[in-house]
Amino acid sequence: MAIAGLLDRNQRTAPASSARADIVPLPHRTCSVRRFERGEPLCSVGEPFRTLFVVRSGSLKSYVVSRNGLVQVTGFQVAGDVVGLDGIDRSAYQSDVVALADSAVFVLPFIQCEQWSRDSAYGQNLLMRTLARETYRSHQHMLALGTMRAEQRMAIFLLDLSQRYERLGLSRSEFVLGMLRQDIGSYLGLTLETVSRLLSRMQRDGFLQVQGKSISLLDFPALWRLAGTTPEYDRHLPLDPIVDREGNLAAAH
Amino acid sequence: MAIAGLLDRNQRTAPASSARADIVPLPHRTCSVRRFERGEPLCSVGEPFRTLFVVRSGSLKSYVVSRNGLVQVTGFQVAGDVVGLDGIDRSAYQSDVVALADSAVFVLPFIQCEQWSRDSAYGQNLLMRTLARETYRSHQHMLALGTMRAEQRMAIFLLDLSQRYERLGLSRSEFVLGMLRQDIGSYLGLTLETVSRLLSRMQRDGFLQVQGKSISLLDFPALWRLAGTTPEYDRHLPLDPIVDREGNLAAAH
DNA sequence: CGTGGGATTGAGACGGGTCAAGACTAGTGG
DNA sequence: CCACTAGTCTTGACCCGTCTCAATCCCACG
């Protein structure tokens, strides 16, 4: 279709628009699914905020850019994670988000979230908890950026990924890094060279094995020791997802 | 008020004793005012979350502590700022907050906020925007911690303080740092020695004058240059406060 | 089979940390 | 009111972790 084609060429600036071929409305559902291919932006700073995104499959990275071009990756998202929340305050997205791999994403009109929040105490609670958790995550990451050494940050990063994959029912020890070394570096406040060296060193020390983007964690106790904490301490309560696997706004159970 | 009394008995650490003289219920108001003296904690990690705090006067610092004792100051709060929001997710505070100076703080039972949010679209919106803004702030600070040099972080910190004081109707160029060098260092991911050296150097360069905790900013253009940005860029839309100066939950205007 | 983006590895520089000594300041009690 | 003290701040010298710059390697993709 002509419109979609046109829009596609425009994606850089205007990724979110109506009437796209890849927007699949779910019957009787509160939100639609949209597919993004690797590298495609979901939203970018300043764009009018109208929807939240919930990852169904694939992965994303979010980042902010300073006026003079400094980039800080603020997080990586996988299935179940929500992005777009920071757009609420000013009705404009405050982060850039792009797909790291081909991904399917629930597109949640924020108006419906607000309505849901008004109708259901559970929805209200879930939405606010999701927002609050973002803050918590950010504070924990500030702790890493502000006080920890490169090796410790890296260990925490890897173990965090591992835990998240495990919670999704995937292997906690073997997975693929969807992002570039540079992305990891930006997230951890390091250069890509330092990231590379750290991975090499950890491999030399037998803590893990790395081959390009494929990682397998070999020595969890050692990694936790590097991270300076233990699994129990960081184990989060599972947060009920905003939408279920079919795209329904969650209901109280 | 009954709620306030109940809360007090539950407060884990020192600051609380029941039926305190410093809890002043405001007649016909939705929240009470409580006074905290310098160094007194408002809340600490793990404590049951039941209230938000809104600074009426004075100032606070919030920080998180890692398992092995690393401390990261996550923010400094002055009049109008809200703390306690990160407690929403797990019904337990996730940060420690202490008063930097003798302060008066509105104590907002969260149940009332939820009710307010359900009753009033304005309240709902304001609450969520407040939460989202926390995330935004954190992301901006992550950018500083992850990508910027010490001097740049310090300049940004000073200018941010300056802007906030200005917005409160105080001098934007002369103010008192309520926190220790160590607190500034922790906030900026630096050591207290580096903070001290930076202030000395900026004074030597004529950008500011510092005498203990008293600061006067002398050369704003230079400071903005160090900060690598400009005033307009960082000027936030004024966020309507959750409560007004009398402690009423805000109403739509 | 080329080609180019990404990753690795090395050598050197430097920002900020660490350690240590001294100065200042605000409380505190005499 | 002053002297004492403990906490805070400043400053210096040195060191180390990470960045920078650069060469090379690897691999996915055309």
Coordinates of C-alpha atoms (C1' of nucleotides) in Angstrom, one line a residue:
Chain A
M1 CA 0.0 0.0 0.0
A2 CA 1.2 3.4 -1.0
I3 CA 0.8 5.0 2.4
A4 CA 2.7 2.4 4.2
G5 CA 5.4 2.5 1.6
L6 CA 5.7 6.2 2.0
L7 CA 5.8 6.0 5.7
D8 CA 8.5 3.4 5.6
R9 CA 10.8 5.7 3.9
N10 CA 10.1 8.2 6.6
Q11 CA 10.7 5.9 9.5
R12 CA 13.6 7.8 10.9
T13 CA 11.5 10.7 11.9
A14 CA 8.0 9.3 12.0
P15 CA 7.9 5.7 12.9
A16 CA 4.6 5.7 14.6
S17 CA 1.7 6.2 12.3
S18 CA -1.6 4.6 11.5
A19 CA -2.8 2.3 8.8
R20 CA 0.5 0.3 8.4
A21 CA 0.5 -3.1 6.9
D22 CA 2.5 -4.5 9.9
I23 CA 0.0 -3.3 12.5
V24 CA -2.1 -6.3 13.3
P25 CA -5.3 -5.5 15.3
L26 CA -6.2 -8.3 17.6
P27 CA -9.9 -9.0 17.6
H28 CA -11.5 -8.2 21.0
R29 CA -8.2 -7.0 22.2
T30 CA -7.2 -3.7 23.8
C31 CA -4.1 -3.3 21.8
S32 CA -2.5 -4.2 18.5
V33 CA 0.8 -5.9 17.7
R34 CA 3.3 -4.3 15.5
R35 CA 6.5 -5.7 14.1
F36 CA 9.8 -3.8 14.0
E37 CA 12.8 -5.0 12.2
R38 CA 16.3 -4.8 13.4
G39 CA 17.5 -1.2 13.7
E40 CA 14.0 0.2 13.3
P41 CA 13.1 2.9 15.8
L42 CA 10.0 2.5 17.9
C43 CA 10.0 6.1 19.0
S44 CA 12.4 9.0 19.4
V45 CA 12.8 12.0 21.6
G46 CA 10.3 14.8 21.2
E47 CA 7.7 12.7 19.3
P48 CA 4.2 13.1 20.6
F49 CA 3.5 10.4 23.2
R50 CA 0.4 8.4 22.6
T51 CA 1.3 4.8 23.2
L52 CA 3.2 2.6 25.4
F53 CA 5.1 -0.4 24.0
V54 CA 5.3 -3.8 25.5
V55 CA 7.8 -6.3 24.0
R56 CA 6.2 -9.5 22.9
S57 CA 9.3 -11.0 21.2
G58 CA 12.7 -9.8 20.2
S59 CA 14.6 -7.1 22.1
L60 CA 15.1 -3.3 22.2
K61 CA 17.5 -0.8 23.4
S62 CA 16.6 2.6 24.9
Y63 CA 18.9 5.5 25.0
V64 CA 19.1 9.2 25.6
V65 CA 21.3 11.7 23.7
S66 CA 22.7 14.9 25.2
R67 CA 22.7 18.1 23.3
N68 CA 26.3 17.6 22.2
G69 CA 25.8 14.1 21.0
L70 CA 26.8 12.0 24.0
V71 CA 24.8 8.8 24.1
Q72 CA 23.8 6.9 27.1
V73 CA 22.0 3.6 26.7
T74 CA 19.5 3.5 29.5
G75 CA 18.3 -0.1 29.2
F76 CA 17.7 -3.2 27.1
Q77 CA 14.2 -4.6 26.9
V78 CA 13.0 -8.1 26.3
A79 CA 9.7 -9.9 26.3
G80 CA 7.4 -8.4 28.9
D81 CA 9.3 -5.1 29.3
V82 CA 7.6 -1.8 28.8
V83 CA 9.0 1.3 27.1
G84 CA 7.6 4.7 26.5
L85 CA 6.8 5.4 30.1
D86 CA 9.0 8.5 30.2
G87 CA 6.8 10.1 27.6
I88 CA 4.0 10.5 30.1
D89 CA 5.3 13.6 31.8
R90 CA 5.5 15.9 28.9
S91 CA 3.3 14.0 26.4
A92 CA 6.4 13.5 24.3
Y93 CA 8.8 10.6 24.3
Q94 CA 12.0 11.4 26.2
S95 CA 14.1 8.5 25.0
D96 CA 15.0 6.9 21.7
V97 CA 14.1 3.3 21.4
V98 CA 15.2 1.0 18.6
A99 CA 14.8 -2.7 17.9
L100 CA 18.0 -4.8 18.4
A101 CA 16.5 -7.7 16.5
D102 CA 13.3 -8.2 14.6
S103 CA 10.7 -7.8 17.2
A104 CA 7.0 -7.9 17.9
V105 CA 5.6 -5.3 20.2
F106 CA 2.2 -4.6 21.7
V107 CA 1.2 -1.0 21.0
L108 CA -0.9 0.2 23.9
P109 CA -2.7 3.5 23.4
F110 CA -2.0 5.4 26.6
I111 CA -5.6 6.7 26.7
Q112 CA -6.7 3.1 27.2
C113 CA -4.2 2.7 30.0
E114 CA -5.6 5.7 31.7
Q115 CA -9.1 4.4 31.3
W116 CA -8.0 1.0 32.6
S117 CA -6.3 2.7 35.5
R118 CA -9.5 4.5 36.4
D119 CA -11.8 1.5 36.0
S120 CA -9.7 -1.0 37.8
A121 CA -7.8 -0.7 41.0
Y122 CA -5.6 -3.5 39.9
G123 CA -4.8 -1.7 36.6
Q124 CA -4.1 1.5 38.5
N125 CA -1.8 -0.3 40.8
L126 CA 0.0 -2.2 38.1
L127 CA 0.6 0.9 36.1
M128 CA 2.0 2.8 39.0
R129 CA 4.2 -0.1 40.0
T130 CA 5.5 -0.4 36.6
L131 CA 6.5 3.3 36.6
A132 CA 8.0 3.0 40.1
R133 CA 10.0 0.0 39.1
E134 CA 11.6 2.0 36.3
T135 CA 12.8 4.4 38.9
Y136 CA 14.1 1.6 41.0
R137 CA 16.0 0.1 38.1
S138 CA 17.5 3.5 37.2
H139 CA 18.7 4.0 40.8
Q140 CA 20.3 0.7 40.9
H141 CA 22.1 1.4 37.6
M142 CA 23.2 4.8 38.9
L143 CA 24.7 2.9 41.8
A144 CA 26.7 0.8 39.3
L145 CA 27.7 3.8 37.2
G146 CA 28.7 6.0 40.1
T147 CA 30.5 3.6 42.4
M148 CA 31.6 0.4 40.7
R149 CA 34.5 -0.7 38.7
A150 CA 34.3 -1.8 35.1
E151 CA 34.6 -5.5 35.9
Q152 CA 31.9 -5.4 38.6
R153 CA 29.5 -3.5 36.2
M154 CA 30.1 -6.1 33.5
A155 CA 29.4 -9.0 35.9
I156 CA 26.2 -7.4 37.1
F157 CA 25.2 -6.7 33.5
L158 CA 25.7 -10.3 32.4
L159 CA 24.0 -11.7 35.5
D160 CA 21.1 -9.4 35.1
L161 CA 20.6 -10.5 31.5
S162 CA 21.0 -14.1 32.6
Q163 CA 18.3 -13.7 35.2
R164 CA 15.9 -12.1 32.8
Y165 CA 16.4 -14.8 30.2
E166 CA 15.9 -17.4 32.9
R167 CA 12.7 -15.8 34.0
L168 CA 11.5 -16.0 30.4
G169 CA 12.1 -19.7 30.4
L170 CA 15.3 -19.5 28.4
S171 CA 18.8 -20.7 29.3
R172 CA 20.3 -18.7 32.1
S173 CA 23.8 -19.7 31.0
E174 CA 23.8 -19.5 27.3
F175 CA 22.4 -16.6 25.3
V176 CA 23.1 -14.2 22.5
L177 CA 24.0 -10.6 23.1
G178 CA 21.6 -8.8 20.8
M179 CA 23.6 -5.5 21.1
L180 CA 27.0 -4.3 20.0
R181 CA 30.0 -3.9 22.2
Q182 CA 29.5 -0.3 21.9
D183 CA 25.9 -0.5 23.2
I184 CA 27.1 -2.5 26.2
G185 CA 29.8 0.1 26.7
S186 CA 27.4 2.9 26.6
Y187 CA 25.1 1.2 29.0
L188 CA 27.9 0.5 31.4
G189 CA 29.7 3.9 31.0
L190 CA 32.7 2.3 29.4
T191 CA 34.3 2.2 26.0
L192 CA 33.8 -0.6 23.6
E193 CA 37.4 -1.6 23.9
T194 CA 37.1 -1.9 27.6
V195 CA 34.0 -4.1 27.2
S196 CA 35.9 -6.3 24.8
R197 CA 38.9 -6.6 27.1
L198 CA 36.7 -7.5 30.0
L199 CA 35.0 -10.2 28.1
S200 CA 38.3 -11.6 27.0
R201 CA 39.7 -11.5 30.5
M202 CA 36.7 -13.2 32.0
Q203 CA 37.0 -15.8 29.3
R204 CA 40.7 -16.3 30.1
D205 CA 39.8 -16.7 33.7
G206 CA 37.3 -19.4 32.8
F207 CA 34.3 -17.5 34.1
L208 CA 32.5 -17.5 30.7
Q209 CA 33.0 -18.3 27.1
V210 CA 32.4 -15.6 24.4
Q211 CA 32.3 -16.0 20.7
G212 CA 31.1 -12.9 19.0
K213 CA 27.7 -12.3 20.3
S214 CA 27.2 -15.8 21.8
I215 CA 27.9 -16.0 25.5
S216 CA 27.9 -18.8 27.9
L217 CA 28.4 -18.2 31.5
L218 CA 30.5 -21.0 33.1
D219 CA 31.2 -20.0 36.6
F220 CA 28.2 -18.3 38.3
P221 CA 29.8 -18.2 41.8
A222 CA 32.8 -16.4 40.4
L223 CA 30.6 -14.0 38.5
W224 CA 28.5 -13.2 41.5
R225 CA 31.7 -12.7 43.4
L226 CA 32.8 -10.1 40.8
A227 CA 29.3 -8.5 40.9
G228 CA 29.8 -8.1 44.7
T229 CA 26.3 -9.5 45.5
T230 CA 24.4 -12.7 45.5
P231 CA 21.4 -14.0 43.4
E232 CA 18.9 -13.8 46.2
Y233 CA 19.6 -10.2 46.9
D234 CA 18.8 -9.1 43.4
R235 CA 16.0 -11.4 42.7
H236 CA 13.0 -9.3 42.0
L237 CA 9.5 -10.2 42.7
P238 CA 8.0 -11.1 39.4
L239 CA 6.1 -8.0 38.2
D240 CA 2.8 -8.9 36.7
P241 CA 3.0 -7.8 33.1
I242 CA 0.7 -5.0 31.9
V243 CA -0.6 -7.2 29.1
D244 CA -0.7 -10.9 28.8
R245 CA 0.8 -12.9 25.9
E246 CA -2.3 -12.3 23.9
G247 CA -2.3 -8.5 24.4
N248 CA -5.1 -8.2 26.9
L249 CA -4.7 -5.7 29.6
A250 CA -4.1 -7.8 32.7
A251 CA -6.9 -8.5 35.0
A252 CA -6.7 -9.2 38.7
H253 CA -6.4 -12.8 39.6
Chain B
M1 CA -4.8 11.5 62.9
A2 CA -5.2 7.8 63.3
I3 CA -3.3 7.0 60.2
A4 CA -0.3 9.0 61.2
G5 CA -0.2 7.4 64.6
L6 CA -0.3 3.9 63.2
L7 CA 2.4 4.7 60.8
D8 CA 4.7 5.9 63.5
R9 CA 4.5 2.8 65.5
N10 CA 5.7 0.9 62.5
Q11 CA 8.7 2.9 61.7
R12 CA 11.6 0.6 61.9
T13 CA 14.5 2.8 63.1
A14 CA 15.1 5.5 65.5
P15 CA 13.2 8.5 64.2
A16 CA 9.8 7.3 65.3
S17 CA 8.0 7.3 68.5
S18 CA 4.2 7.3 68.7
A19 CA 2.1 10.4 69.1
R20 CA 4.8 12.8 68.2
A21 CA 4.6 16.4 68.9
D22 CA 6.1 17.3 65.5
I23 CA 3.2 15.8 63.6
V24 CA 0.9 18.7 62.9
P25 CA -2.5 17.7 61.4
L26 CA -3.8 20.4 59.2
P27 CA -7.5 20.9 59.7
H28 CA -9.6 20.0 56.6
R29 CA -6.4 19.0 54.9
T30 CA -5.6 15.7 53.2
C31 CA -2.2 15.4 54.7
S32 CA -0.2 16.4 57.8
V33 CA 3.1 18.2 58.1
R34 CA 6.0 16.7 59.9
R35 CA 9.2 18.3 60.9
F36 CA 12.5 16.5 60.6
E37 CA 15.7 17.8 62.0
R38 CA 19.0 17.7 60.3
G39 CA 20.3 14.2 59.8
E40 CA 17.0 12.6 60.7
P41 CA 15.8 9.8 58.3
L42 CA 12.4 10.1 56.7
C43 CA 12.4 6.5 55.5
S44 CA 14.8 3.8 54.8
V45 CA 15.0 0.8 52.5
G46 CA 12.7 -2.1 53.3
E47 CA 10.4 -0.1 55.5
P48 CA 6.7 -0.6 54.7
F49 CA 5.6 2.0 52.3
R50 CA 2.5 3.9 53.2
T51 CA 3.2 7.5 52.5
L52 CA 4.8 9.8 50.1
F53 CA 6.6 12.9 51.3
V54 CA 6.5 16.3 49.7
V55 CA 9.1 18.8 50.9
R56 CA 7.6 22.0 52.2
S57 CA 10.8 23.6 53.4
G58 CA 14.3 22.5 54.0
S59 CA 16.1 19.9 51.9
L60 CA 16.7 16.2 51.7
K61 CA 19.0 13.7 50.2
S62 CA 18.0 10.3 48.9
Y63 CA 20.5 7.5 48.4
V64 CA 20.7 3.7 47.8
V65 CA 23.2 1.4 49.4
S66 CA 24.5 -1.7 47.7
R67 CA 24.8 -5.0 49.6
N68 CA 28.5 -4.4 50.2
G69 CA 28.1 -0.9 51.5
L70 CA 28.6 1.2 48.4
V71 CA 26.5 4.4 48.6
Q72 CA 25.0 6.3 45.7
V73 CA 23.2 9.5 46.3
T74 CA 20.3 9.5 43.9
G75 CA 19.1 13.0 44.4
F76 CA 18.7 16.1 46.5
Q77 CA 15.2 17.4 47.2
V78 CA 14.0 20.9 48.0
A79 CA 10.6 22.5 48.4
G80 CA 8.0 20.9 46.1
D81 CA 10.0 17.7 45.4
V82 CA 8.4 14.4 46.1
V83 CA 10.2 11.4 47.7
G84 CA 9.1 7.9 48.5
L85 CA 7.7 7.1 45.0
D86 CA 10.0 4.1 44.5
G87 CA 8.3 2.4 47.4
I88 CA 5.2 1.9 45.3
D89 CA 6.4 -1.1 43.4
R90 CA 7.0 -3.4 46.3
S91 CA 5.1 -1.6 49.1
A92 CA 8.4 -1.0 50.7
Y93 CA 10.7 2.0 50.4
Q94 CA 13.6 1.4 48.1
S95 CA 15.8 4.4 49.1
D96 CA 17.0 5.9 52.2
V97 CA 16.1 9.6 52.7
V98 CA 17.4 11.9 55.3
A99 CA 17.0 15.6 56.0
L100 CA 20.0 17.7 55.1
A101 CA 18.7 20.6 57.2
D102 CA 15.8 21.0 59.5
S103 CA 12.8 20.5 57.2
A104 CA 9.1 20.5 57.1
V105 CA 7.6 17.8 55.0
F106 CA 4.0 17.0 53.9
V107 CA 3.2 13.4 54.7
L108 CA 0.8 12.0 52.2
P109 CA -0.9 8.6 52.9
F110 CA -0.5 6.8 49.6
I111 CA -4.0 5.4 49.9
Q112 CA -5.3 8.9 49.6
C113 CA -3.2 9.5 46.5
E114 CA -4.7 6.4 45.0
Q115 CA -8.2 7.5 45.8
W116 CA -7.4 11.0 44.5
S117 CA -6.1 9.4 41.4
R118 CA -9.3 7.4 40.9
D119 CA -11.6 10.3 41.6
S120 CA -9.8 12.9 39.6
A121 CA -8.4 12.6 36.1
Y122 CA -6.2 15.5 37.0
G123 CA -4.9 13.8 40.1
Q124 CA -4.3 10.6 38.1
N125 CA -2.4 12.5 35.5
L126 CA -0.3 14.4 38.0
L127 CA 0.7 11.4 39.9
M128 CA 1.8 9.5 36.8
R129 CA 3.6 12.5 35.5
T130 CA 5.4 12.8 38.7
L131 CA 6.5 9.2 38.5
A132 CA 7.5 9.5 34.9
R133 CA 9.5 12.6 35.7
E134 CA 11.5 10.7 38.2
T135 CA 12.5 8.3 35.5
Y136 CA 13.4 11.1 33.2
R137 CA 15.6 12.7 35.8
S138 CA 17.3 9.4 36.5
H139 CA 18.1 8.9 32.8
Q140 CA 19.6 12.3 32.5
H141 CA 21.7 11.7 35.5
M142 CA 22.8 8.3 34.1
L143 CA 23.9 10.2 31.0
A144 CA 26.1 12.4 33.2
L145 CA 27.5 9.5 35.2
G146 CA 28.1 7.3 32.2
T147 CA 29.5 9.8 29.6
M148 CA 30.7 13.0 31.2
R149 CA 33.9 14.3 32.7
A150 CA 34.1 15.3 36.3
E151 CA 34.2 19.0 35.5
Q152 CA 31.1 18.8 33.3
R153 CA 29.2 16.8 35.9
M154 CA 30.0 19.4 38.5
A155 CA 29.0 22.3 36.3
I156 CA 25.7 20.6 35.5
F157 CA 25.1 19.9 39.2
L158 CA 25.7 23.5 40.2
L159 CA 23.5 24.9 37.4
D160 CA 20.8 22.4 38.2
L161 CA 20.8 23.6 41.8
S162 CA 20.8 27.1 40.7
Q163 CA 17.8 26.7 38.4
R164 CA 15.9 24.9 41.1
Y165 CA 16.6 27.7 43.6
E166 CA 15.6 30.3 41.0
R167 CA 12.3 28.5 40.4
L168 CA 11.7 28.7 44.1
G169 CA 12.1 32.5 44.0
L170 CA 15.6 32.4 45.6
S171 CA 18.8 33.6 44.2
R172 CA 20.1 31.7 41.3
S173 CA 23.7 32.8 41.9
E174 CA 24.1 32.6 45.6
F175 CA 23.1 29.7 47.7
V176 CA 24.2 27.4 50.4
L177 CA 25.1 23.8 49.7
G178 CA 23.2 21.8 52.3
M179 CA 25.2 18.7 51.7
L180 CA 28.7 17.6 52.4
R181 CA 31.4 17.3 49.7
Q182 CA 31.1 13.6 50.1
D183 CA 27.4 13.7 49.3
I184 CA 28.1 15.7 46.1
G185 CA 30.8 13.3 45.3
S186 CA 28.6 10.3 45.7
Y187 CA 25.9 12.0 43.6
L188 CA 28.3 12.7 40.9
G189 CA 30.2 9.5 41.0
L190 CA 33.4 11.2 42.3
T191 CA 35.4 11.3 45.4
L192 CA 35.1 14.1 47.9
E193 CA 38.7 15.2 47.1
T194 CA 37.9 15.6 43.5
V195 CA 34.8 17.6 44.3
S196 CA 36.9 19.9 46.5
R197 CA 39.6 20.2 43.8
L198 CA 37.0 21.0 41.1
L199 CA 35.4 23.7 43.3
S200 CA 38.9 25.2 44.0
R201 CA 39.8 25.2 40.3
M202 CA 36.5 26.8 39.2
Q203 CA 37.1 29.4 41.8
R204 CA 40.7 30.0 40.6
D205 CA 39.3 30.3 37.1
G206 CA 36.8 33.0 38.3
F207 CA 33.7 31.0 37.5
L208 CA 32.4 30.9 41.0
Q209 CA 33.3 31.7 44.6
V210 CA 33.2 29.1 47.3
Q211 CA 33.6 29.5 51.0
G212 CA 32.7 26.3 52.8
K213 CA 29.1 25.6 52.0
S214 CA 28.4 29.0 50.6
I215 CA 28.6 29.3 46.8
S216 CA 28.2 32.1 44.5
L217 CA 28.2 31.5 40.8
L218 CA 29.9 34.3 39.0
D219 CA 30.3 33.4 35.3
F220 CA 27.2 31.6 34.1
P221 CA 28.2 31.5 30.4
A222 CA 31.4 29.8 31.4
L223 CA 29.6 27.3 33.6
W224 CA 27.1 26.5 30.9
R225 CA 30.1 26.1 28.5
L226 CA 31.6 23.6 31.0
A227 CA 28.2 21.9 31.3
G228 CA 28.2 21.5 27.5
T229 CA 24.6 22.7 27.1
T230 CA 22.5 25.9 27.5
P231 CA 19.9 27.1 29.9
E232 CA 17.0 26.8 27.4
Y233 CA 17.8 23.2 26.7
D234 CA 17.4 22.0 30.2
R235 CA 14.6 24.3 31.3
H236 CA 11.9 22.0 32.4
L237 CA 8.2 22.8 32.1
P238 CA 7.1 23.6 35.6
L239 CA 5.5 20.5 37.0
D240 CA 2.4 21.2 39.0
P241 CA 3.1 20.2 42.6
I242 CA 1.1 17.3 44.0
V243 CA 0.2 19.4 47.0
D244 CA -0.1 23.1 47.3
R245 CA 1.7 25.2 49.9
E246 CA -1.1 24.5 52.4
G247 CA -1.0 20.7 51.9
N248 CA -4.1 20.3 49.8
L249 CA -4.0 17.8 47.0
A250 CA -3.9 19.9 43.9
A251 CA -7.0 20.5 42.0
A252 CA -7.3 21.2 38.3
H253 CA -7.3 24.8 37.4
Chain C
dC1 C1' 35.5 -14.1 -2.8
dG2 C1' 35.8 -9.6 -1.7
dT3 C1' 34.2 -5.9 1.5
dG4 C1' 33.2 -3.3 5.4
dG5 C1' 31.4 -3.1 9.9
dG6 C1' 32.4 -5.0 14.1
dA7 C1' 35.7 -7.0 17.5
dT8 C1' 40.2 -7.8 19.5
dT9 C1' 44.5 -6.5 21.2
dG10 C1' 48.5 -3.5 22.2
dA11 C1' 51.1 0.8 23.7
dG12 C1' 50.8 5.0 25.8
dA13 C1' 48.5 8.9 28.0
dC14 C1' 45.8 10.9 31.6
dG15 C1' 41.8 11.7 34.6
dG16 C1' 40.5 10.7 38.8
dG17 C1' 41.3 7.6 42.8
dT18 C1' 44.1 6.7 46.9
dC19 C1' 46.7 7.9 50.8
dA20 C1' 48.3 11.2 53.8
dA21 C1' 49.1 15.7 56.1
dG22 C1' 47.4 19.9 57.5
dA23 C1' 43.8 23.7 57.9
dC24 C1' 39.4 25.1 58.9
dT25 C1' 34.8 25.1 61.2
dA26 C1' 31.1 24.3 64.1
dG27 C1' 29.7 22.3 68.2
dT28 C1' 30.4 21.3 73.1
dG29 C1' 31.6 21.7 77.6
dG30 C1' 34.3 24.2 81.0
Chain D
dC1 C1' 33.6 33.5 76.4
dC2 C1' 37.1 30.6 75.2
dA3 C1' 39.4 26.2 74.4
dC4 C1' 38.9 21.7 72.9
dT5 C1' 37.5 18.4 69.8
dA6 C1' 35.6 15.9 66.0
dG7 C1' 34.1 16.3 61.8
dT8 C1' 34.9 18.5 57.4
dC9 C1' 37.5 20.5 53.9
dT10 C1' 41.7 21.4 51.3
dT11 C1' 45.9 20.4 49.1
dG12 C1' 49.8 17.5 47.6
dA13 C1' 52.2 13.3 45.7
dC14 C1' 51.7 9.2 43.6
dC15 C1' 49.3 5.4 41.4
dC16 C1' 46.1 2.7 38.8
dG17 C1' 42.1 1.9 35.8
dT18 C1' 40.3 3.3 31.9
dC19 C1' 40.4 6.0 27.7
dT20 C1' 42.6 7.0 23.3
dC21 C1' 44.7 5.9 19.2
dA22 C1' 46.0 2.6 16.1
dA23 C1' 46.8 -1.8 13.9
dT24 C1' 44.9 -6.2 12.9
dC25 C1' 41.6 -9.7 12.8
dC26 C1' 37.1 -11.8 12.1
dC27 C1' 32.9 -12.7 10.2
dA28 C1' 28.4 -11.9 7.9
dC29 C1' 26.8 -10.4 3.8
dG30 C1' 26.6 -9.2 -0.8

